[in-house]
Amino acid sequence: MTDPKPYSRPPGRVAGIDYGTVRIGIALSDPERKIASPYENYTRRGKEPDARR
C-alpha cells in the first residue's frame, strides 16, 4: 500500500543544538535543508544562566 500524499516539509531553516558539558553549540541549515553550518558557541555557566540565554 502506498501513501496517497507524499511527505512534504514546510519551507525554511532548521536549527540544531548540541548540549555539551562545557559548551552549547548552535547550527543552522540552509533554506533548502541540505547543509548545516555553525552559528554560535556558548560557554556554559550553569542551568539558570544557560536557560536565560
PDB file of N, CA and C in Angstrom:
ATOM      1  N   MET A   1       0.847  -1.176   0.000  1.00  0.00           N
ATOM      2  CA  MET A   1       0.000   0.000   0.000  1.00  0.00           C
ATOM      3  C   MET A   1       0.892   1.238   0.000  1.00  0.00           C
ATOM      4  N   THR A   2       0.550   2.215  -0.790  1.00  0.00           N
ATOM      5  CA  THR A   2       1.329   3.451  -0.847  1.00  0.00           C
ATOM      6  C   THR A   2       0.528   4.586  -0.241  1.00  0.00           C
ATOM      7  N   ASP A   3       1.258   5.541   0.269  1.00  0.00           N
ATOM      8  CA  ASP A   3       0.636   6.722   0.863  1.00  0.00           C
ATOM      9  C   ASP A   3       0.144   7.621  -0.264  1.00  0.00           C
ATOM     10  N   PRO A   4      -1.133   8.010  -0.264  1.00  0.00           N
ATOM     11  CA  PRO A   4      -1.633   8.867  -1.347  1.00  0.00           C
ATOM     12  C   PRO A   4      -1.015  10.260  -1.363  1.00  0.00           C
ATOM     13  N   LYS A   5      -0.574  10.752  -0.200  1.00  0.00           N
ATOM     14  CA  LYS A   5       0.047  12.077  -0.137  1.00  0.00           C
ATOM     15  C   LYS A   5       1.515  11.919   0.218  1.00  0.00           C
ATOM     16  N   PRO A   6       2.410  12.324  -0.655  1.00  0.00           N
ATOM     17  CA  PRO A   6       3.832  12.248  -0.287  1.00  0.00           C
ATOM     18  C   PRO A   6       4.141  13.240   0.836  1.00  0.00           C
ATOM     19  N   TYR A   7       5.094  12.879   1.666  1.00  0.00           N
ATOM     20  CA  TYR A   7       5.505  13.744   2.774  1.00  0.00           C
ATOM     21  C   TYR A   7       6.127  15.018   2.227  1.00  0.00           C
ATOM     22  N   SER A   8       5.697  16.143   2.719  1.00  0.00           N
ATOM     23  CA  SER A   8       6.320  17.411   2.330  1.00  0.00           C
ATOM     24  C   SER A   8       6.656  18.191   3.590  1.00  0.00           C
ATOM     25  N   ARG A   9       7.836  18.794   3.574  1.00  0.00           N
ATOM     26  CA  ARG A   9       8.287  19.580   4.724  1.00  0.00           C
ATOM     27  C   ARG A   9       7.929  21.038   4.501  1.00  0.00           C
ATOM     28  N   PRO A  10       7.593  21.739   5.566  1.00  0.00           N
ATOM     29  CA  PRO A  10       7.398  23.181   5.410  1.00  0.00           C
ATOM     30  C   PRO A  10       8.736  23.834   5.074  1.00  0.00           C
ATOM     31  N   PRO A  11       8.730  24.891   4.283  1.00  0.00           N
ATOM     32  CA  PRO A  11       9.993  25.532   3.899  1.00  0.00           C
ATOM     33  C   PRO A  11      10.652  26.233   5.081  1.00  0.00           C
ATOM     34  N   GLY A  12      11.942  26.433   4.982  1.00  0.00           N
ATOM     35  CA  GLY A  12      12.656  27.201   5.988  1.00  0.00           C
ATOM     36  C   GLY A  12      13.839  26.469   6.572  1.00  0.00           C
ATOM     37  N   ARG A  13      14.561  27.180   7.405  1.00  0.00           N
ATOM     38  CA  ARG A  13      15.772  26.656   8.028  1.00  0.00           C
ATOM     39  C   ARG A  13      15.443  25.783   9.233  1.00  0.00           C
ATOM     40  N   VAL A  14      16.428  24.971   9.599  1.00  0.00           N
ATOM     41  CA  VAL A  14      16.322  24.132  10.788  1.00  0.00           C
ATOM     42  C   VAL A  14      17.491  24.471  11.697  1.00  0.00           C
ATOM     43  N   ALA A  15      17.242  24.561  12.994  1.00  0.00           N
ATOM     44  CA  ALA A  15      18.307  24.809  13.967  1.00  0.00           C
ATOM     45  C   ALA A  15      18.656  23.501  14.661  1.00  0.00           C
ATOM     46  N   GLY A  16      19.944  23.306  14.871  1.00  0.00           N
ATOM     47  CA  GLY A  16      20.423  22.157  15.625  1.00  0.00           C
ATOM     48  C   GLY A  16      21.131  22.647  16.872  1.00  0.00           C
ATOM     49  N   ILE A  17      20.893  21.990  17.997  1.00  0.00           N
ATOM     50  CA  ILE A  17      21.508  22.389  19.262  1.00  0.00           C
ATOM     51  C   ILE A  17      22.282  21.205  19.829  1.00  0.00           C
ATOM     52  N   ASP A  18      23.538  21.438  20.152  1.00  0.00           N
ATOM     53  CA  ASP A  18      24.409  20.408  20.729  1.00  0.00           C
ATOM     54  C   ASP A  18      24.704  20.808  22.170  1.00  0.00           C
ATOM     55  N   TYR A  19      24.100  20.097  23.119  1.00  0.00           N
ATOM     56  CA  TYR A  19      24.295  20.381  24.539  1.00  0.00           C
ATOM     57  C   TYR A  19      25.518  19.623  25.036  1.00  0.00           C
ATOM     58  N   GLY A  20      26.632  20.303  25.155  1.00  0.00           N
ATOM     59  CA  GLY A  20      27.833  19.686  25.702  1.00  0.00           C
ATOM     60  C   GLY A  20      27.971  20.002  27.177  1.00  0.00           C
ATOM     61  N   THR A  21      28.961  19.409  27.824  1.00  0.00           N
ATOM     62  CA  THR A  21      29.155  19.676  29.249  1.00  0.00           C
ATOM     63  C   THR A  21      29.853  21.005  29.489  1.00  0.00           C
ATOM     64  N   VAL A  22      30.605  21.502  28.501  1.00  0.00           N
ATOM     65  CA  VAL A  22      31.333  22.762  28.645  1.00  0.00           C
ATOM     66  C   VAL A  22      30.712  23.864  27.791  1.00  0.00           C
ATOM     67  N   ARG A  23      30.240  23.512  26.593  1.00  0.00           N
ATOM     68  CA  ARG A  23      29.678  24.497  25.666  1.00  0.00           C
ATOM     69  C   ARG A  23      28.362  24.007  25.085  1.00  0.00           C
ATOM     70  N   ILE A  24      27.577  24.957  24.614  1.00  0.00           N
ATOM     71  CA  ILE A  24      26.372  24.665  23.848  1.00  0.00           C
ATOM     72  C   ILE A  24      26.626  25.211  22.450  1.00  0.00           C
ATOM     73  N   GLY A  25      26.476  24.367  21.439  1.00  0.00           N
ATOM     74  CA  GLY A  25      26.689  24.788  20.060  1.00  0.00           C
ATOM     75  C   GLY A  25      25.373  24.869  19.315  1.00  0.00           C
ATOM     76  N   ILE A  26      25.258  25.876  18.467  1.00  0.00           N
ATOM     77  CA  ILE A  26      24.056  26.061  17.658  1.00  0.00           C
ATOM     78  C   ILE A  26      24.473  26.076  16.197  1.00  0.00           C
ATOM     79  N   ALA A  27      23.735  25.343  15.367  1.00  0.00           N
ATOM     80  CA  ALA A  27      23.982  25.306  13.928  1.00  0.00           C
ATOM     81  C   ALA A  27      22.670  25.596  13.211  1.00  0.00           C
ATOM     82  N   LEU A  28      22.768  26.201  12.022  1.00  0.00           N
ATOM     83  CA  LEU A  28      21.590  26.491  11.201  1.00  0.00           C
ATOM     84  C   LEU A  28      21.765  25.866   9.826  1.00  0.00           C
ATOM     85  N   SER A  29      20.676  25.349   9.285  1.00  0.00           N
ATOM     86  CA  SER A  29      20.725  24.793   7.936  1.00  0.00           C
ATOM     87  C   SER A  29      20.507  25.899   6.913  1.00  0.00           C
ATOM     88  N   ASP A  30      20.821  25.576   5.663  1.00  0.00           N
ATOM     89  CA  ASP A  30      20.468  26.484   4.579  1.00  0.00           C
ATOM     90  C   ASP A  30      18.958  26.339   4.333  1.00  0.00           C
ATOM     91  N   PRO A  31      18.336  27.269   3.601  1.00  0.00           N
ATOM     92  CA  PRO A  31      16.882  27.202   3.394  1.00  0.00           C
ATOM     93  C   PRO A  31      16.412  25.905   2.731  1.00  0.00           C
ATOM     94  N   GLU A  32      17.265  25.274   1.931  1.00  0.00           N
ATOM     95  CA  GLU A  32      16.890  24.015   1.277  1.00  0.00           C
ATOM     96  C   GLU A  32      17.113  22.802   2.176  1.00  0.00           C
ATOM     97  N   ARG A  33      17.690  23.031   3.360  1.00  0.00           N
ATOM     98  CA  ARG A  33      17.956  21.983   4.355  1.00  0.00           C
ATOM     99  C   ARG A  33      18.909  20.907   3.842  1.00  0.00           C
ATOM    100  N   LYS A  34      19.897  21.342   3.074  1.00  0.00           N
ATOM    101  CA  LYS A  34      20.869  20.388   2.542  1.00  0.00           C
ATOM    102  C   LYS A  34      22.151  20.349   3.349  1.00  0.00           C
ATOM    103  N   ILE A  35      22.508  21.469   3.982  1.00  0.00           N
ATOM    104  CA  ILE A  35      23.751  21.535   4.744  1.00  0.00           C
ATOM    105  C   ILE A  35      23.554  22.455   5.946  1.00  0.00           C
ATOM    106  N   ALA A  36      24.213  22.133   7.030  1.00  0.00           N
ATOM    107  CA  ALA A  36      24.149  22.971   8.237  1.00  0.00           C
ATOM    108  C   ALA A  36      25.523  23.561   8.502  1.00  0.00           C
ATOM    109  N   SER A  37      25.532  24.763   9.046  1.00  0.00           N
ATOM    110  CA  SER A  37      26.780  25.456   9.364  1.00  0.00           C
ATOM    111  C   SER A  37      26.729  25.947  10.804  1.00  0.00           C
ATOM    112  N   PRO A  38      27.893  25.997  11.470  1.00  0.00           N
ATOM    113  CA  PRO A  38      27.920  26.518  12.838  1.00  0.00           C
ATOM    114  C   PRO A  38      27.404  27.952  12.878  1.00  0.00           C
ATOM    115  N   TYR A  39      26.654  28.267  13.903  1.00  0.00           N
ATOM    116  CA  TYR A  39      26.129  29.617  14.064  1.00  0.00           C
ATOM    117  C   TYR A  39      26.748  30.293  15.279  1.00  0.00           C
ATOM    118  N   GLU A  40      26.707  29.627  16.434  1.00  0.00           N
ATOM    119  CA  GLU A  40      27.228  30.235  17.658  1.00  0.00           C
ATOM    120  C   GLU A  40      27.618  29.142  18.649  1.00  0.00           C
ATOM    121  N   ASN A  41      28.650  29.427  19.438  1.00  0.00           N
ATOM    122  CA  ASN A  41      29.031  28.587  20.574  1.00  0.00           C
ATOM    123  C   ASN A  41      28.866  29.414  21.834  1.00  0.00           C
ATOM    124  N   TYR A  42      28.320  28.796  22.854  1.00  0.00           N
ATOM    125  CA  TYR A  42      28.065  29.474  24.118  1.00  0.00           C
ATOM    126  C   TYR A  42      28.716  28.664  25.230  1.00  0.00           C
ATOM    127  N   THR A  43      29.585  29.291  26.011  1.00  0.00           N
ATOM    128  CA  THR A  43      30.214  28.614  27.139  1.00  0.00           C
ATOM    129  C   THR A  43      29.218  28.536  28.287  1.00  0.00           C
ATOM    130  N   ARG A  44      29.000  27.339  28.777  1.00  0.00           N
ATOM    131  CA  ARG A  44      28.006  27.123  29.835  1.00  0.00           C
ATOM    132  C   ARG A  44      28.440  27.781  31.136  1.00  0.00           C
ATOM    133  N   ARG A  45      27.449  28.291  31.879  1.00  0.00           N
ATOM    134  CA  ARG A  45      27.715  28.966  33.150  1.00  0.00           C
ATOM    135  C   ARG A  45      26.867  28.414  34.285  1.00  0.00           C
ATOM    136  N   GLY A  46      25.964  27.508  33.996  1.00  0.00           N
ATOM    137  CA  GLY A  46      25.057  26.949  34.999  1.00  0.00           C
ATOM    138  C   GLY A  46      23.659  26.847  34.412  1.00  0.00           C
ATOM    139  N   LYS A  47      22.798  26.082  35.047  1.00  0.00           N
ATOM    140  CA  LYS A  47      21.467  25.834  34.491  1.00  0.00           C
ATOM    141  C   LYS A  47      20.656  27.106  34.286  1.00  0.00           C
ATOM    142  N   GLU A  48      20.562  27.933  35.316  1.00  0.00           N
ATOM    143  CA  GLU A  48      19.732  29.138  35.209  1.00  0.00           C
ATOM    144  C   GLU A  48      20.292  30.147  34.207  1.00  0.00           C
ATOM    145  N   PRO A  49      21.595  30.497  34.268  1.00  0.00           N
ATOM    146  CA  PRO A  49      22.119  31.433  33.268  1.00  0.00           C
ATOM    147  C   PRO A  49      22.019  30.889  31.839  1.00  0.00           C
ATOM    148  N   ASP A  50      22.230  29.582  31.669  1.00  0.00           N
ATOM    149  CA  ASP A  50      22.115  28.983  30.335  1.00  0.00           C
ATOM    150  C   ASP A  50      20.688  29.092  29.812  1.00  0.00           C
ATOM    151  N   ALA A  51      19.701  28.860  30.664  1.00  0.00           N
ATOM    152  CA  ALA A  51      18.300  28.919  30.248  1.00  0.00           C
ATOM    153  C   ALA A  51      17.887  30.342  29.876  1.00  0.00           C
ATOM    154  N   ARG A  52      18.428  31.333  30.576  1.00  0.00           N
ATOM    155  CA  ARG A  52      18.098  32.731  30.260  1.00  0.00           C
ATOM    156  C   ARG A  52      18.672  33.153  28.926  1.00  0.00           C
ATOM    157  N   ARG A  53      19.795  32.624  28.576  1.00  0.00           N
ATOM    158  CA  ARG A  53      20.452  32.987  27.319  1.00  0.00           C
ATOM    159  C   ARG A  53      19.626  32.471  26.180  1.00  0.00           C
TER     160      ARG A  53
END
